[in-house]
Coordinates of C-alpha atoms in Angstrom, one line a residue:
Chain A
X115 CA 97.8 81.4 174.2
X116 CA 97.5 84.9 173.1
X117 CA 97.7 83.2 169.3
X118 CA 94.5 80.8 170.1
X119 CA 92.9 83.4 171.2
X120 CA 93.2 85.3 168.5
X121 CA 92.3 82.6 166.0
X122 CA 89.2 82.0 167.8
X123 CA 88.0 85.2 168.2
X124 CA 88.2 86.0 164.5
X125 CA 85.5 83.7 162.9
X126 CA 83.1 85.8 165.5
X127 CA 84.3 89.0 164.4
X128 CA 83.5 88.0 161.0
X129 CA 79.9 86.8 161.9
X130 CA 79.2 89.9 163.3
X131 CA 80.7 91.8 160.3
X132 CA 78.8 89.6 157.8
X133 CA 75.7 90.1 160.1
X134 CA 75.9 93.8 159.5
X135 CA 76.3 94.0 156.1
X136 CA 73.4 91.6 155.4
X137 CA 71.3 93.8 157.7
X138 CA 72.3 96.9 155.6
X139 CA 72.0 95.2 152.2
X140 CA 68.5 93.7 152.7
X141 CA 67.5 92.9 155.9
X142 CA 66.9 89.7 155.2
X143 CA 69.9 87.8 156.4
X144 CA 68.8 84.3 155.4
X145 CA 68.0 85.6 151.8
X146 CA 71.9 87.3 151.5
X147 CA 73.2 84.0 152.8
X148 CA 71.6 82.2 150.2
X149 CA 72.8 84.4 147.5
X150 CA 76.1 84.6 148.9
X151 CA 76.0 80.9 148.7
X152 CA 74.8 80.9 145.0
X153 CA 77.8 83.4 144.1
X154 CA 80.2 81.3 145.7
X155 CA 78.8 78.1 143.7
X156 CA 78.9 80.1 140.5
X157 CA 82.6 81.2 141.2
X158 CA 83.6 77.6 141.5
X159 CA 81.9 76.4 138.4
X160 CA 84.0 79.0 136.7
X161 CA 87.0 78.3 138.5
X162 CA 86.8 74.5 137.7
X163 CA 85.3 74.9 134.3
X164 CA 88.4 75.5 132.3
X165 CA 90.1 72.1 133.8
X166 CA 86.6 70.0 133.6
X167 CA 86.4 70.9 129.8
X168 CA 89.8 69.7 128.9
X169 CA 89.6 66.8 130.6
X170 CA 85.9 66.1 129.3
X171 CA 87.4 66.8 125.7
X172 CA 90.7 64.7 126.1
X173 CA 90.4 62.3 128.6
X174 CA 86.6 61.1 129.2
X175 CA 84.9 61.8 125.8
X176 CA 87.8 59.6 124.1
X177 CA 87.3 56.9 127.0
X178 CA 84.0 56.1 125.0
X179 CA 85.2 57.1 121.8
X180 CA 87.5 54.6 122.2
X181 CA 84.6 51.9 123.3
X182 CA 82.5 52.9 120.5
X183 CA 85.9 52.5 117.5
X184 CA 86.6 49.1 119.5
X185 CA 83.1 47.8 118.6
X186 CA 83.6 49.1 114.5
X187 CA 86.1 48.2 111.9
X188 CA 87.1 51.7 110.5
X189 CA 88.5 52.5 107.1
X190 CA 91.7 54.3 106.7
X191 CA 90.5 57.7 107.1
X192 CA 89.6 56.7 110.7
X193 CA 85.7 56.7 109.7
X194 CA 83.4 53.9 111.2
X195 CA 82.6 51.1 108.6
X196 CA 80.4 48.8 110.4
X197 CA 79.5 47.4 113.6
X198 CA 81.6 44.2 114.4
X199 CA 80.4 43.6 118.0
X200 CA 83.6 42.2 120.0
X201 CA 85.0 40.9 117.0
X202 CA 88.4 43.1 117.4
X203 CA 89.0 41.6 121.0
X204 CA 88.3 38.4 119.7
X205 CA 91.1 39.0 117.0
X206 CA 93.3 40.5 119.5
X207 CA 93.3 37.5 121.6
X208 CA 93.4 35.0 118.7
X209 CA 96.5 36.5 116.8
X210 CA 99.5 35.6 118.3
X211 CA 100.9 39.3 118.0
X212 CA 98.6 40.4 120.9
X213 CA 99.5 37.9 123.7
X214 CA 103.6 38.3 122.9
X215 CA 102.9 42.5 123.4
X216 CA 101.2 41.5 126.6
X217 CA 104.1 39.2 127.6
X218 CA 106.9 41.3 126.4
X219 CA 105.6 44.2 128.4
X220 CA 105.2 42.1 131.8
X221 CA 109.0 41.0 131.2
X222 CA 109.5 44.5 130.8
X223 CA 108.1 45.7 134.0
X224 CA 109.8 43.0 135.5
X225 CA 113.3 43.8 134.3
X226 CA 112.6 47.5 134.8
X227 CA 110.2 48.4 138.1
X228 CA 112.3 46.8 140.4
X229 CA 115.7 47.8 139.6
X230 CA 114.7 51.5 139.0
X231 CA 113.2 51.4 142.5
X232 CA 116.0 49.8 144.2
X233 CA 118.6 51.7 142.6
X234 CA 116.8 55.2 143.2
X235 CA 116.0 53.9 147.0
X236 CA 119.7 53.2 147.2
X237 CA 120.9 57.2 146.1
X238 CA 118.2 58.6 147.6
X239 CA 119.5 57.0 151.2
X240 CA 123.3 57.6 150.4
X241 CA 122.0 61.6 149.7
X242 CA 120.0 61.2 153.2
X243 CA 123.1 60.4 155.0
X244 CA 124.8 63.8 154.4
X245 CA 128.2 62.6 153.2
X246 CA 130.4 65.6 152.0
X247 CA 129.6 66.5 148.6
X248 CA 126.0 65.2 148.9
X249 CA 124.8 68.4 146.9
X250 CA 127.1 67.0 144.0
X251 CA 125.7 63.5 144.3
X252 CA 122.6 64.8 144.5
X253 CA 122.6 66.7 141.1
X254 CA 124.2 63.9 139.5
X255 CA 121.8 61.1 140.7
X256 CA 119.0 63.3 139.6
X257 CA 120.4 64.2 136.0
X258 CA 118.7 61.3 133.8
X259 CA 115.3 63.5 135.0
X260 CA 116.9 65.9 132.3
X261 CA 116.9 63.6 129.5
X262 CA 114.1 62.8 127.3
X263 CA 113.6 59.6 126.0
X264 CA 114.8 60.2 122.5
X265 CA 117.8 62.0 124.0
X266 CA 118.5 59.1 125.9
X267 CA 117.8 56.3 123.4
X268 CA 120.2 57.9 121.0
X269 CA 122.7 58.6 124.1
X270 CA 122.6 54.6 124.3
X271 CA 122.5 53.7 120.6
X272 CA 126.1 55.1 120.7
X273 CA 126.9 52.9 123.9
X274 CA 124.8 49.8 122.5
X275 CA 126.7 50.2 119.2
X276 CA 128.4 47.2 117.9
X277 CA 131.7 48.5 116.5
X278 CA 132.1 52.1 118.2
X279 CA 129.9 51.2 121.3
X280 CA 132.0 51.8 124.1
X281 CA 129.9 49.1 126.1
X282 CA 131.4 46.2 123.9
X283 CA 134.8 47.6 124.2
X284 CA 134.5 47.7 128.1
X285 CA 133.3 44.0 128.0
X286 CA 136.3 42.9 126.0
X287 CA 139.0 45.0 128.3
X288 CA 137.4 42.9 131.3
X289 CA 137.9 39.6 128.9
X290 CA 133.9 39.1 128.3
X291 CA 132.8 38.4 124.9
X292 CA 130.9 41.2 122.8
X293 CA 127.1 41.3 123.6
X294 CA 124.7 41.7 120.3
X295 CA 122.9 44.4 122.4
X296 CA 119.8 45.6 120.3
X297 CA 120.2 42.8 117.4
X298 CA 119.9 39.5 119.4
X299 CA 116.6 38.7 120.2
X300 CA 117.4 37.4 123.6
X301 CA 119.1 40.6 124.7
X302 CA 117.1 43.3 122.8
X303 CA 114.5 43.7 125.8
X304 CA 117.4 43.7 128.2
X305 CA 119.2 46.5 126.7
X306 CA 116.2 48.5 126.4
X307 CA 115.6 47.9 130.2
X308 CA 118.9 48.7 131.0
X309 CA 118.8 52.1 129.3
X310 CA 115.1 52.8 130.6
X311 CA 116.2 51.9 134.1
X312 CA 119.4 54.6 133.9
X313 CA 116.4 57.1 132.7
X314 CA 113.8 56.2 135.3
X315 CA 116.5 56.9 138.0
X316 CA 116.1 60.4 138.0
X317 CA 112.6 60.8 138.6
X318 CA 112.2 58.1 141.3
X319 CA 115.1 59.4 142.9
X320 CA 113.9 62.9 143.4
X321 CA 110.7 61.5 144.7
X322 CA 112.0 59.2 147.2
X323 CA 114.8 61.7 148.5
X324 CA 111.6 63.8 149.2
X325 CA 110.1 61.7 151.1
X326 CA 113.1 60.7 153.1
X327 CA 113.5 64.0 153.9
X328 CA 109.9 64.1 155.4
X329 CA 111.3 61.9 158.0
X330 CA 112.4 63.9 161.2
X331 CA 116.2 64.4 161.8
X332 CA 115.2 63.1 165.9
X333 CA 114.1 59.6 164.9
X334 CA 117.7 59.3 162.9
X335 CA 119.2 60.7 166.6
X336 CA 117.8 58.2 168.6
X337 CA 118.4 55.6 166.4
X338 CA 122.2 56.4 166.5
X339 CA 121.8 56.7 170.2
X340 CA 120.1 53.0 170.5
X341 CA 123.4 51.9 168.7
X342 CA 121.7 50.8 165.1
X343 CA 124.1 50.6 162.5
X344 CA 123.3 52.4 159.4
X345 CA 122.0 49.0 157.3
X346 CA 119.6 48.6 160.1
X347 CA 118.5 52.2 160.6
X348 CA 117.6 51.7 156.6
X349 CA 115.4 48.9 157.2
X350 CA 114.1 49.2 160.5
X351 CA 113.2 52.9 160.4
X352 CA 114.1 54.8 156.9
X353 CA 112.4 51.8 154.6
X354 CA 108.8 51.9 156.8
X355 CA 108.8 55.4 157.0
X356 CA 109.1 55.7 153.5
X357 CA 106.6 53.5 152.3
X358 CA 104.3 56.0 151.4
X359 CA 106.5 57.6 149.0
X360 CA 107.9 53.9 147.7
X361 CA 104.1 53.0 147.1
X362 CA 103.5 55.8 144.9
X363 CA 106.6 55.4 143.5
X364 CA 106.0 51.9 142.3
X365 CA 102.8 52.6 141.3
X366 CA 103.8 55.4 138.8
X367 CA 106.8 53.4 137.5
X368 CA 104.7 50.1 136.7
X369 CA 102.1 52.5 135.1
X370 CA 105.0 54.2 133.4
X371 CA 106.5 51.2 132.5
X372 CA 103.2 50.0 130.6
X373 CA 103.2 53.4 128.6
X374 CA 106.9 52.9 127.3
X375 CA 107.1 53.9 123.5
X376 CA 109.8 56.3 122.7
X377 CA 112.7 54.1 123.6
X378 CA 111.2 51.1 121.7
X379 CA 110.7 53.2 118.5
X380 CA 114.1 54.5 118.2
X381 CA 116.3 51.7 119.6
X382 CA 114.6 48.6 118.2
X383 CA 111.1 49.4 116.2
X384 CA 109.7 46.3 118.2
X385 CA 112.5 43.9 116.9
X386 CA 114.3 41.8 116.9
X387 CA 111.6 39.2 115.8
X388 CA 108.8 41.1 118.0
X389 CA 111.1 40.5 121.1
X390 CA 110.5 44.1 122.1
X391 CA 107.2 44.8 120.9
X392 CA 105.6 46.1 124.0
X393 CA 101.9 47.4 124.1
X394 CA 102.0 50.7 123.2
X395 CA 104.4 50.0 120.6
X396 CA 101.6 47.7 119.2
X397 CA 99.3 49.9 119.5
X398 CA 100.9 52.8 117.8
X399 CA 101.9 50.6 114.8
X400 CA 98.3 49.2 114.7
X401 CA 96.6 52.5 114.7
X402 CA 99.0 55.0 112.9
X403 CA 101.1 52.8 110.6
X404 CA 98.5 50.5 109.4
X405 CA 95.2 52.6 110.3
X406 CA 93.3 50.1 112.0
X407 CA 91.8 52.3 114.3
X408 CA 89.2 49.8 115.8
X409 CA 91.9 47.6 116.5
X410 CA 94.1 50.0 118.2
X411 CA 90.7 51.2 120.7
X412 CA 90.7 48.1 121.4
X413 CA 94.1 47.5 122.5
X414 CA 94.0 51.0 124.2
X415 CA 90.5 49.5 126.2
X416 CA 92.7 46.2 127.3
X417 CA 95.9 48.6 128.4
X418 CA 93.3 51.1 130.4
X419 CA 92.1 47.6 132.2
X420 CA 95.2 46.2 133.1
X421 CA 96.0 50.1 134.6
X422 CA 93.0 50.0 136.3
X423 CA 93.1 46.9 138.0
X424 CA 96.6 47.5 138.9
X425 CA 96.2 50.8 140.6
X426 CA 93.0 49.2 142.2
X427 CA 95.0 46.4 143.2
X428 CA 98.0 48.2 144.7
X429 CA 95.9 50.5 146.5
X430 CA 93.7 47.6 148.3
X431 CA 96.4 45.4 148.7
X432 CA 99.8 47.3 149.3
X433 CA 97.8 50.3 150.9
X434 CA 97.3 48.2 154.1
X435 CA 100.8 47.1 154.8
X436 CA 102.1 50.6 153.9
X437 CA 102.8 52.8 157.2
X438 CA 101.4 55.9 157.3
X439 CA 102.9 58.2 159.9
Chain B
X297 CA 136.3 60.3 164.4
X298 CA 138.3 57.5 162.5
X299 CA 135.3 55.2 163.3
X300 CA 132.8 57.5 161.0
X301 CA 135.2 57.6 158.3
X302 CA 135.1 53.8 158.1
X303 CA 131.2 53.6 158.2
X304 CA 131.1 56.4 155.7
X305 CA 133.4 54.6 153.6
X306 CA 131.3 52.2 151.7
X307 CA 128.5 54.9 151.5
X308 CA 131.4 57.0 149.5
X309 CA 132.6 54.0 147.0
X310 CA 128.6 53.1 146.9
X311 CA 127.7 56.9 145.5
X312 CA 130.9 56.9 143.3
X313 CA 129.9 53.5 141.7
X314 CA 126.6 54.9 141.3
X315 CA 127.6 58.2 139.7
X316 CA 129.7 56.6 137.5
X317 CA 126.6 54.5 136.1
X318 CA 124.8 57.7 135.8
X319 CA 127.2 60.0 134.2
X320 CA 129.1 57.3 131.9
X321 CA 126.4 58.0 129.0
X322 CA 126.6 61.7 129.8
X323 CA 130.5 61.5 129.4
X324 CA 130.3 59.7 126.0
X325 CA 128.0 62.3 124.7
X326 CA 129.9 65.3 125.7
X327 CA 133.2 63.6 124.8
X328 CA 132.0 62.4 121.2
X329 CA 130.5 66.0 120.7
X330 CA 133.6 67.4 120.7
X331 CA 135.9 64.8 118.5
X332 CA 136.6 64.6 115.0
X333 CA 134.6 62.4 112.7
X334 CA 137.7 60.1 112.5
X335 CA 138.0 59.9 116.1
X336 CA 134.4 59.3 117.0
X337 CA 134.5 56.6 114.3
X338 CA 137.6 54.8 115.6
X339 CA 137.9 51.3 117.2
X340 CA 139.0 51.2 120.1
X341 CA 136.2 53.5 121.3
X342 CA 138.2 57.1 122.6
X343 CA 137.2 58.1 126.2
X344 CA 138.6 61.7 125.5
X345 CA 138.9 64.1 122.6
X346 CA 142.0 64.8 121.4
X347 CA 141.2 68.6 121.2
X348 CA 137.8 71.1 121.2
X349 CA 136.3 70.7 118.3
X350 CA 133.7 73.0 118.6
X351 CA 133.0 73.1 114.6
X352 CA 130.8 70.3 115.2
X353 CA 128.1 72.8 116.8
X354 CA 128.0 74.9 113.5
X355 CA 128.0 71.6 111.7
X356 CA 125.1 70.2 113.0
X357 CA 123.3 73.5 112.8
X358 CA 124.0 73.7 109.4
X359 CA 122.6 70.2 108.5
X360 CA 119.6 70.0 110.8
X361 CA 117.2 73.0 111.7
X362 CA 118.1 72.5 115.4
X363 CA 117.5 76.1 116.3
X364 CA 113.8 75.8 115.0
X365 CA 113.4 72.7 116.7
X366 CA 114.3 74.3 120.4
X367 CA 112.2 77.2 119.7
X368 CA 108.9 75.0 118.7
X369 CA 109.6 73.1 121.8
X370 CA 110.1 75.9 123.9
X371 CA 107.0 77.5 122.7
X372 CA 105.1 74.3 123.3
X373 CA 106.2 73.7 126.7
X374 CA 105.8 77.6 127.8
X375 CA 102.6 77.7 126.6
X376 CA 101.2 74.2 128.3
X377 CA 103.3 75.1 131.5
X378 CA 101.6 78.6 131.6
X379 CA 98.1 77.1 130.9
X380 CA 98.7 74.2 133.5
X381 CA 99.7 76.9 136.2
X382 CA 96.5 78.8 135.5
X383 CA 93.5 75.6 135.1
X384 CA 95.5 74.4 138.1
X385 CA 95.5 77.5 140.4
X386 CA 91.9 78.1 139.6
X387 CA 90.7 74.3 139.9
X388 CA 92.8 74.1 143.0
X389 CA 91.4 77.4 145.0
X390 CA 87.8 76.0 144.1
X391 CA 88.1 72.4 146.0
X392 CA 90.2 74.3 148.6
X393 CA 88.4 77.1 149.7
X394 CA 84.9 77.4 147.9
X395 CA 82.0 75.6 148.8
X396 CA 79.7 74.3 146.1
X397 CA 77.4 71.5 145.6
X398 CA 79.0 68.1 143.9
X399 CA 82.5 69.5 145.3
X400 CA 83.2 65.4 146.2
X401 CA 81.9 64.2 142.9
X402 CA 84.2 66.4 140.7
X403 CA 87.2 66.1 143.1
X404 CA 86.7 62.3 142.3
X405 CA 86.3 62.8 138.8
X406 CA 89.1 65.1 138.7
X407 CA 91.2 62.0 140.7
X408 CA 90.1 59.3 138.2
X409 CA 91.5 61.3 135.1
X410 CA 94.9 60.1 136.9
X411 CA 94.0 56.7 136.2
X412 CA 93.3 57.2 132.7
X413 CA 96.8 56.8 130.9
X414 CA 97.4 59.3 128.0
X415 CA 97.7 56.6 125.6
X416 CA 94.4 55.4 125.9
X417 CA 93.2 58.4 124.6
X418 CA 95.4 59.1 122.0
X419 CA 93.5 57.7 119.3
X420 CA 90.1 59.6 119.6
X421 CA 92.3 62.8 120.5
X422 CA 94.2 62.4 117.2
X423 CA 90.9 62.1 115.1
X424 CA 89.8 65.1 116.9
X425 CA 92.8 67.2 116.3
X426 CA 93.0 66.3 112.5
X427 CA 89.0 66.9 112.2
X428 CA 89.5 70.5 113.9
X429 CA 92.7 70.9 111.2
X430 CA 95.1 71.2 113.9
X431 CA 97.5 69.0 112.6
X432 CA 100.8 70.4 112.4
X433 CA 100.1 73.5 114.6
X434 CA 101.1 75.1 118.2
X435 CA 97.2 74.4 119.1
X436 CA 97.1 70.9 118.7
X437 CA 100.7 70.1 120.4
X438 CA 99.6 72.3 123.3
X439 CA 95.4 72.5 123.7
X440 CA 95.2 68.8 125.3
X441 CA 97.8 69.2 127.7
X442 CA 96.7 72.5 129.3
X443 CA 95.2 70.9 132.3
X444 CA 96.1 68.1 134.8
X445 CA 94.7 66.5 137.8
X446 CA 98.2 66.1 139.1
X447 CA 98.8 70.0 139.1
X448 CA 95.1 70.4 140.7
X449 CA 96.1 68.6 143.4
X450 CA 99.6 69.9 144.1
X451 CA 98.4 73.4 144.0
X452 CA 95.5 72.4 146.1
X453 CA 97.9 71.1 148.7
X454 CA 99.8 74.3 149.1
X455 CA 96.5 76.5 149.1
X456 CA 95.7 74.3 152.4
X457 CA 98.8 74.9 153.7
X458 CA 98.2 78.7 153.5
X459 CA 98.1 80.9 157.1
X460 CA 94.2 80.3 157.3
X461 CA 94.0 83.8 159.7
X462 CA 95.5 85.4 156.6
X463 CA 92.6 84.4 154.7
X464 CA 90.0 85.0 157.0
X465 CA 91.3 88.5 157.8
X466 CA 91.1 89.2 154.1
X467 CA 87.6 88.2 154.2
X468 CA 86.7 90.5 157.2
X469 CA 88.3 93.4 155.4
X470 CA 86.1 92.7 152.5
X471 CA 88.1 91.0 149.7
X472 CA 86.2 88.8 147.6
X473 CA 87.4 85.6 146.4
X474 CA 88.5 86.6 143.0
X475 CA 90.7 89.2 144.7
X476 CA 91.8 86.4 147.6
X477 CA 92.6 84.2 144.8
X478 CA 95.0 86.7 142.8
X479 CA 96.3 89.1 145.6
X480 CA 96.8 86.3 148.4
X481 CA 96.6 82.5 147.6
X482 CA 98.4 82.6 144.2
X483 CA 101.8 85.0 145.2
X484 CA 101.9 83.4 148.4
X485 CA 102.1 79.9 146.3
X486 CA 104.8 80.7 144.5
X487 CA 107.2 77.7 145.3
X488 CA 104.4 75.4 144.8
X489 CA 103.9 77.6 141.4
X490 CA 107.7 77.0 140.8
X491 CA 107.5 73.1 141.2
X492 CA 104.3 72.8 139.0
X493 CA 106.3 74.7 136.7
X494 CA 109.8 73.1 136.5
X495 CA 107.9 69.4 136.2
X496 CA 105.3 70.6 133.8
X497 CA 108.4 72.4 131.7
X498 CA 110.5 69.1 131.7
X499 CA 107.7 66.9 131.4
X500 CA 106.9 68.5 128.1
X501 CA 109.9 69.4 126.6
X502 CA 110.6 65.7 126.8
X503 CA 107.0 64.9 125.3
X504 CA 107.8 62.4 122.2
X505 CA 104.5 60.2 120.9
X506 CA 101.9 62.9 120.4
X507 CA 104.7 65.3 118.8
X508 CA 105.5 62.7 116.6
X509 CA 101.8 61.6 115.6
X510 CA 100.5 65.5 114.9
X511 CA 103.6 66.8 113.4
X512 CA 104.8 66.2 110.0
X513 CA 106.3 69.2 108.6
X514 CA 110.2 70.1 109.6
X515 CA 108.4 73.5 110.5
X516 CA 106.8 72.3 113.4
X517 CA 108.7 69.3 114.8
X518 CA 109.6 69.4 118.2
X519 CA 113.2 68.8 119.4
X520 CA 112.4 65.2 120.5
X521 CA 111.5 64.2 117.0
X522 CA 113.9 66.2 115.9
X523 CA 116.7 64.5 117.3
X524 CA 115.5 61.3 116.5
X525 CA 115.9 62.9 112.9
X526 CA 119.6 62.9 113.9
X527 CA 120.4 59.5 113.6
X528 CA 118.2 58.9 110.6
X529 CA 119.2 61.1 108.4
X530 CA 122.1 60.2 106.1
X531 CA 125.0 61.0 108.0
X532 CA 125.7 59.2 110.6
X533 CA 128.8 61.0 112.2
X534 CA 128.5 60.1 115.6
X535 CA 130.1 63.5 116.6
X536 CA 127.6 65.4 114.8
X537 CA 124.8 63.6 116.4
X538 CA 126.4 64.0 119.7
X539 CA 127.0 67.4 119.1
X540 CA 123.4 67.9 118.2
X541 CA 122.1 66.0 121.4
X542 CA 124.1 68.1 124.1
X543 CA 122.9 71.6 122.3
X544 CA 119.2 69.8 123.1
X545 CA 120.0 68.9 126.5
X546 CA 121.6 71.7 127.3
X547 CA 118.2 73.7 128.2
X548 CA 116.8 71.0 130.4
X549 CA 120.1 70.6 132.3
X550 CA 119.7 74.1 132.9
X551 CA 116.5 74.1 133.9
X552 CA 117.1 71.3 136.3
X553 CA 120.4 72.9 137.8
X554 CA 117.9 75.7 138.7
X555 CA 115.1 74.0 139.7
X556 CA 116.3 70.7 141.5
X557 CA 115.5 71.9 145.0
X558 CA 112.0 72.4 143.9
X559 CA 111.6 69.3 142.9
X560 CA 113.0 67.7 145.7
X561 CA 110.0 67.6 148.1
X562 CA 107.5 69.7 146.1
X563 CA 106.6 66.4 144.3
X564 CA 106.3 64.6 147.2
X565 CA 103.7 66.6 148.6
X566 CA 101.4 66.9 145.4
X567 CA 101.7 62.9 145.0
X568 CA 100.9 61.8 148.9
X569 CA 98.6 64.6 150.6
X570 CA 97.0 65.5 147.7

């Protein structure tokens, strides 16, 4: 009671004080107030200016510049040669390379995103259940977040290695035939996906665990009293309540999968026979290996359009079904 | 009591299986880093080193300037993290506490930057940085990343959670916004700063595509690009490669061990309530 009284009385006090200072300084309170508001706006401008300037130079301007570049052909120095209209886009979809990249990217998403989310969700549910040694498990499950894409790729390169690789050795021990992990066009994307899932799990786990820790303990207590088993509790309680986080995690990991580059560049270079040539790798090759900046920009814009579309679809469709507290 | 153990058994088995999946690549890296060259190239592959061959570490340091790479990455990540904290706090304070015209529009503009994947901007950014003569420099590696919308939202969220009475009281005492920002808002948001700091540091420590594009000399290479040199140089002595990897992994692992509890929950706060 006392507390609420205090907090409601504060603005009043401040109003009195403000009026006092206002009369003291100029005698016209409305003028002082407008000066104060102007100063506040100026301060706000100064406060958001650095971030806004950086966004302008390194995000908004490039977006416009990409549109400009995509409508032109460029020389290898990156200078615009001549206006070609939509030719770059038309060529993209006419040549086999780009549709293939799109397909590979979609396959890559299907292979990595659901599996990563399922693993991360399971790990987070385990850690939420407060078993003994939970802290240790939490650290272990979070470990891959500390692994960069290049470090992770080389770690897995050794595992995938055809002769000294441990994975094939283990397969042989189980009586299975060894797999040409990275050199067979049928398995290369799967291998890269396996490594990517392993890498993604750390971040997604941390994200989902954070979401689960926001669920009040009382809910679990009452579920227990109602005789709900751990699996039922997971489906009926944990999953609906963690769905906002899960929703965010799925958006970020789909967008992240669209941006995959490092593991492809190190493990397969897009091969064998373009079976792992994902969008960003193709963009990189076109723009920075073959120096076709116009074509590269056209691809960047297609990538942007897809990511934008997915974000919008996810927000519109999924948001309605997501359970917010 | 007994029943509880029974219901927990699957959870334990599951966690152990999961832990093996996560740890296995780490174990291979770790054990290979301690093997002799013959051991690491042997078939069938060995899972345990016969002894601690610590000379692998000095060996890899002699072949590849890993210390230099680590220094570069450290400088780059630190500069970016510091810059991010400053720009994020400032913008977040404006969005949380200041009244100004067009606030909603600017907020939407900041929000929209989250929908632009960095790869889309990479060609023009490369051309920009090249035209400024920033290739192969710390400026080229850091300046484009000094602001993130994610950081702004995370910090705004922390600022909004500060007790209103405290800020009110400061206003009454005649504190201007700049002083409130420096003396109250920022110091009271240390947990938020720590979350953003750890996240930003790890993220930029792990950056790959941009440093690959803008650095060409060995002097300016970051760890992530340098590490892939391990495998492309003539020697494919896996024990040395893995020793190099372990050296590179160490700073991030320490960072994770120190900052894990900050990351859990902290990231979710910025991601959802922003």
